[in-house]
């Protein structure tokens, strides 16, 4: 028997294109005042959100993911027929079978490629990026489309002011491809982990309402203490220092959490002019979609430029978290 022929490995992976999708339907804080006991000042002071985008009932999660993925492919000038794999990070598919990724791949015209969903909740895009990068580095794939897509509006109790003010819908995507030389590597090693002892802080109450429940204060305390060490470890694994980071793009969970993470990084040497993503103000918390959407929006508005060194940090109530340095395409 002849020995197996190994697929050639590459130096690493890089981002080739970005894309996103959001509904045109904007729900403002004033709109929520009409339904629950709250007001604009209260919402802004606690979570920093002014408005959020909510998809209509006929818009599926897979259609959102497909639109974002198509935008990333167009941005990269890449033919979907050349894809080797599609990964959809999501925690809000209405049913676990069939998965989103296979449907998205077919919708994009990439029939027959490897396709799977990944559920790490708000850390999903960071996890999926790490998996895609390792697939490319090992030679299992050359071009992988990573999509974070969530339709949280289906799982929110719109009469619960602790959650309805926070969550929203959207999708963001990135195309990853090979970096054939060490000087082209654009995705650093991942720093990741989990803490299942926080399982009660955010969960779907399937036994009662089938709606999202969150222990807001517990999440805030955990995120503001546990995430900055993960971010610093990701920077170190990439062979960099905090001063090398141009843009911090954490999961858009809560503006106060985002600002707290940035403040701690600056205490460890990050520059005062480091740009900090604040997409949550106008997009709300879109879980796994928040990082790629923020990236795409910031690049569109010129706040992120090609070649910038980005620190991505995903975290979801302590169950899963990840940090990774990437270079903007």
XYZ file of C-alpha atoms in Angstrom:
329
model
C 0.000 0.000 0.000
C 1.339 3.413 -0.915
C 1.758 5.915 1.934
C -0.883 8.645 2.277
C 0.034 11.868 0.553
C -0.038 14.761 2.991
C -1.723 18.004 2.025
C 0.885 20.779 2.017
C 0.646 23.042 5.025
C 1.062 26.819 4.939
C 2.635 29.337 7.265
C -0.725 30.439 8.554
C -3.957 32.219 7.680
C -5.093 35.748 6.959
C -8.328 37.670 6.494
C -9.171 38.298 2.851
C -12.553 40.031 3.037
C -15.294 41.239 5.362
C -19.065 41.632 5.076
C -22.183 42.135 7.169
C -25.965 42.333 7.095
C -28.480 44.189 9.257
C -32.178 44.814 9.020
C -33.412 48.273 8.066
C -35.886 48.078 10.959
C -34.520 50.246 13.779
C -35.912 49.945 17.318
C -34.983 52.969 19.388
C -34.974 53.390 23.138
C -38.035 55.588 22.731
C -39.821 52.674 21.047
C -39.086 50.429 24.031
C -40.381 53.075 26.447
C -43.836 52.397 25.005
C -43.680 48.726 26.010
C -41.685 48.409 29.249
C -40.883 50.644 32.206
C -37.666 52.239 31.000
C -36.324 55.358 29.320
C -33.484 56.463 27.076
C -31.304 57.796 29.907
C -31.633 54.581 31.933
C -30.718 52.379 28.971
C -27.765 54.514 27.873
C -26.360 54.705 31.401
C -26.458 50.935 31.918
C -25.661 49.390 28.545
C -24.789 52.302 26.252
C -27.298 51.400 23.556
C -29.250 54.036 21.617
C -30.889 51.768 19.037
C -30.828 48.232 17.714
C -31.772 46.477 14.437
C -34.505 43.815 14.503
C -35.204 41.497 11.568
C -38.790 40.915 10.490
C -40.556 37.618 11.068
C -39.989 36.430 7.492
C -36.213 36.934 7.611
C -34.437 33.726 8.579
C -31.098 33.382 10.294
C -29.750 31.496 7.292
C -30.757 34.276 4.890
C -28.982 36.809 7.111
C -25.863 34.640 7.214
C -25.954 34.105 3.457
C -26.158 37.846 2.791
C -23.212 38.583 5.099
C -21.175 35.755 3.594
C -21.879 36.948 0.061
C -20.725 40.442 1.028
C -17.434 39.084 2.409
C -16.817 37.075 -0.760
C -17.538 40.122 -2.917
C -15.206 42.216 -0.778
C -12.430 39.672 -1.325
C -13.235 39.256 -5.019
C -13.526 35.517 -4.407
C -15.652 32.987 -6.282
C -17.754 30.922 -3.826
C -16.997 27.844 -5.942
C -13.458 28.051 -4.577
C -14.502 27.658 -0.937
C -13.390 24.611 1.003
C -15.522 25.131 4.103
C -18.239 27.294 5.639
C -18.524 27.740 9.404
C -21.540 29.487 10.911
C -21.181 30.587 14.525
C -24.635 30.896 16.063
C -26.633 30.116 19.178
C -30.056 31.114 17.872
C -30.969 28.640 15.136
C -34.681 27.849 15.608
C -33.955 24.110 15.206
C -30.674 22.212 15.567
C -31.267 20.171 12.405
C -30.532 20.980 9.629
C -27.550 23.162 10.450
C -27.212 26.677 9.117
C -23.835 26.292 7.426
C -24.859 23.700 4.831
C -27.859 25.810 3.837
C -25.685 28.919 3.612
C -23.069 27.124 1.518
C -25.728 26.020 -0.953
C -27.254 29.487 -0.996
C -23.879 30.942 -1.916
C -23.264 28.411 -4.688
C -20.656 26.395 -2.775
C -22.324 23.009 -2.967
C -20.521 20.036 -1.499
C -18.074 21.906 0.726
C -17.493 21.102 4.386
C -20.088 22.988 6.429
C -20.854 23.044 10.138
C -22.281 25.233 12.876
C -20.363 26.218 15.995
C -22.079 27.297 19.193
C -19.893 29.232 21.595
C -22.558 31.942 21.984
C -21.015 35.427 22.100
C -17.503 34.003 21.636
C -18.635 32.095 18.559
C -16.930 34.195 15.889
C -13.632 34.117 17.784
C -13.875 30.343 18.174
C -14.794 29.857 14.516
C -11.928 32.078 13.368
C -9.503 30.008 15.448
C -10.856 26.756 13.979
C -10.694 28.116 10.419
C -7.147 29.376 10.930
C -6.015 25.981 12.223
C -7.740 24.204 9.323
C -5.813 26.350 6.872
C -2.532 25.991 8.728
C -2.889 22.190 8.860
C -3.825 21.891 5.198
C -7.411 20.709 5.719
C -8.681 23.724 3.788
C -7.359 26.734 1.909
C -10.322 29.087 1.961
C -12.851 29.118 4.789
C -15.834 31.432 5.134
C -16.576 32.245 8.782
C -19.953 33.796 9.614
C -21.425 34.956 12.906
C -25.218 35.209 12.647
C -27.887 35.663 15.297
C -31.605 36.318 15.381
C -31.899 37.015 19.081
C -35.261 38.743 18.693
C -36.863 35.296 18.433
C -35.603 34.420 21.922
C -36.101 37.702 23.782
C -39.012 38.349 26.113
C -40.061 41.775 24.901
C -41.777 42.463 28.224
C -38.564 41.887 30.208
C -36.714 45.180 30.369
C -33.484 43.519 31.542
C -33.049 41.759 28.182
C -35.225 43.488 25.579
C -33.099 46.644 25.770
C -29.893 44.752 24.958
C -30.243 42.151 22.239
C -30.671 42.490 18.482
C -30.232 40.725 15.132
C -27.495 40.697 12.515
C -24.758 38.809 10.723
C -21.092 39.412 9.966
C -18.579 37.404 7.972
C -14.906 37.051 7.145
C -13.185 35.061 4.425
C -9.949 33.433 5.573
C -7.259 32.167 3.248
C -3.655 30.965 3.332
C -0.670 33.108 4.179
C 2.110 31.528 2.159
C 4.924 33.363 3.936
C 5.575 34.197 7.576
C 5.495 37.905 6.743
C 1.924 37.496 5.426
C 0.445 35.728 8.465
C -2.542 37.742 9.604
C -4.223 35.551 12.230
C -2.405 34.949 15.488
C -2.679 32.036 17.928
C -5.888 31.903 19.939
C -6.171 32.255 23.705
C -9.399 30.551 24.722
C -11.215 28.703 27.447
C -14.482 28.173 29.264
C -16.038 28.406 32.708
C -19.087 26.201 32.997
C -19.627 27.268 36.580
C -21.271 30.400 35.121
C -23.884 28.358 33.254
C -26.777 29.963 35.136
C -25.863 33.540 34.216
C -27.212 33.426 30.657
C -29.497 30.639 29.473
C -32.658 29.819 27.589
C -35.436 28.963 30.020
C -36.674 26.086 27.906
C -38.498 24.476 30.793
C -40.724 27.536 31.247
C -40.809 30.390 28.755
C -38.271 29.296 26.107
C -36.877 32.820 26.385
C -33.450 34.244 27.127
C -32.638 34.890 30.779
C -29.642 36.884 31.956
C -28.149 37.679 35.367
C -26.886 41.092 34.315
C -24.772 42.002 37.339
C -23.075 38.606 37.440
C -22.197 38.862 33.747
C -20.854 42.384 34.213
C -18.641 41.404 37.152
C -17.263 38.381 35.341
C -16.568 40.163 32.056
C -14.851 43.161 33.622
C -12.462 40.973 35.627
C -11.842 37.858 33.540
C -11.521 39.118 29.966
C -8.562 41.505 30.019
C -6.127 38.692 31.001
C -7.373 36.671 28.004
C -6.796 39.661 25.724
C -3.285 40.192 27.081
C -2.464 36.510 26.635
C -3.598 36.642 23.001
C -1.295 39.604 22.388
C 1.634 37.767 23.980
C 0.947 34.599 21.963
C 1.106 36.711 18.801
C 4.580 37.914 19.806
C 3.375 41.480 20.294
C 2.855 43.960 23.124
C -0.316 45.922 23.947
C 1.312 48.987 22.386
C 1.215 47.226 19.001
C -2.586 47.017 18.959
C -4.268 49.580 16.704
C -7.890 48.570 17.286
C -9.661 46.679 20.079
C -12.763 44.813 18.893
C -14.368 43.015 21.828
C -17.764 41.355 21.668
C -20.302 44.177 21.799
C -21.988 43.060 25.007
C -22.362 46.295 26.919
C -20.599 49.630 26.374
C -19.517 49.780 30.023
C -17.868 46.351 29.682
C -16.136 47.394 26.450
C -14.788 50.556 28.060
C -13.630 48.659 31.161
C -11.653 46.171 29.057
C -10.031 48.998 27.076
C -9.087 50.816 30.286
C -7.376 47.727 31.715
C -5.446 47.160 28.487
C -4.197 50.741 28.568
C -2.957 50.164 32.102
C -0.841 47.373 30.631
C 0.659 49.508 27.869
C -1.972 49.860 25.160
C -1.832 53.254 23.460
C -4.223 56.037 24.368
C -5.062 56.395 20.667
C -6.022 52.716 20.355
C -9.400 52.689 18.615
C -12.130 50.874 20.550
C -15.166 49.382 18.800
C -18.466 50.827 20.016
C -20.822 49.311 17.449
C -23.198 48.360 20.245
C -24.468 51.951 20.448
C -26.357 51.578 17.169
C -26.462 47.789 16.684
C -27.167 46.357 20.135
C -25.752 43.059 21.360
C -25.773 40.592 18.470
C -23.779 37.811 20.187
C -21.502 35.980 17.716
C -22.294 38.502 14.957
C -21.071 41.498 16.933
C -17.318 41.282 16.235
C -17.459 40.795 12.443
C -20.252 43.374 12.097
C -18.222 45.908 14.093
C -15.169 45.208 11.933
C -17.088 45.708 8.712
C -18.828 48.856 9.944
C -15.600 50.382 11.267
C -13.750 49.718 8.029
C -16.607 51.222 6.004
C -16.416 54.413 8.072
C -12.611 54.573 7.990
C -12.021 53.824 11.670
C -10.236 50.607 10.683
C -7.836 50.463 7.757
C -6.098 47.713 5.834
C -3.011 46.591 7.711
C -4.243 47.664 11.148
C -3.443 45.231 13.957
C -6.728 44.186 15.581
C -7.344 42.480 18.908
C -10.557 40.443 18.791
C -12.009 39.345 22.139
C -15.130 37.193 22.367
C -16.854 36.252 25.610
C -20.231 34.926 26.612
C -21.216 34.989 30.264
C -18.194 32.944 31.242
C -19.139 29.777 29.380
C -16.737 30.431 26.460
C -14.162 33.119 25.789
C -11.379 33.734 23.286
C -8.859 36.356 22.203
C -6.910 36.579 18.977
C -4.809 39.135 17.097
C -5.585 39.567 13.389
C -4.562 41.983 10.652
C -7.308 43.909 8.850
C -7.541 42.955 5.153
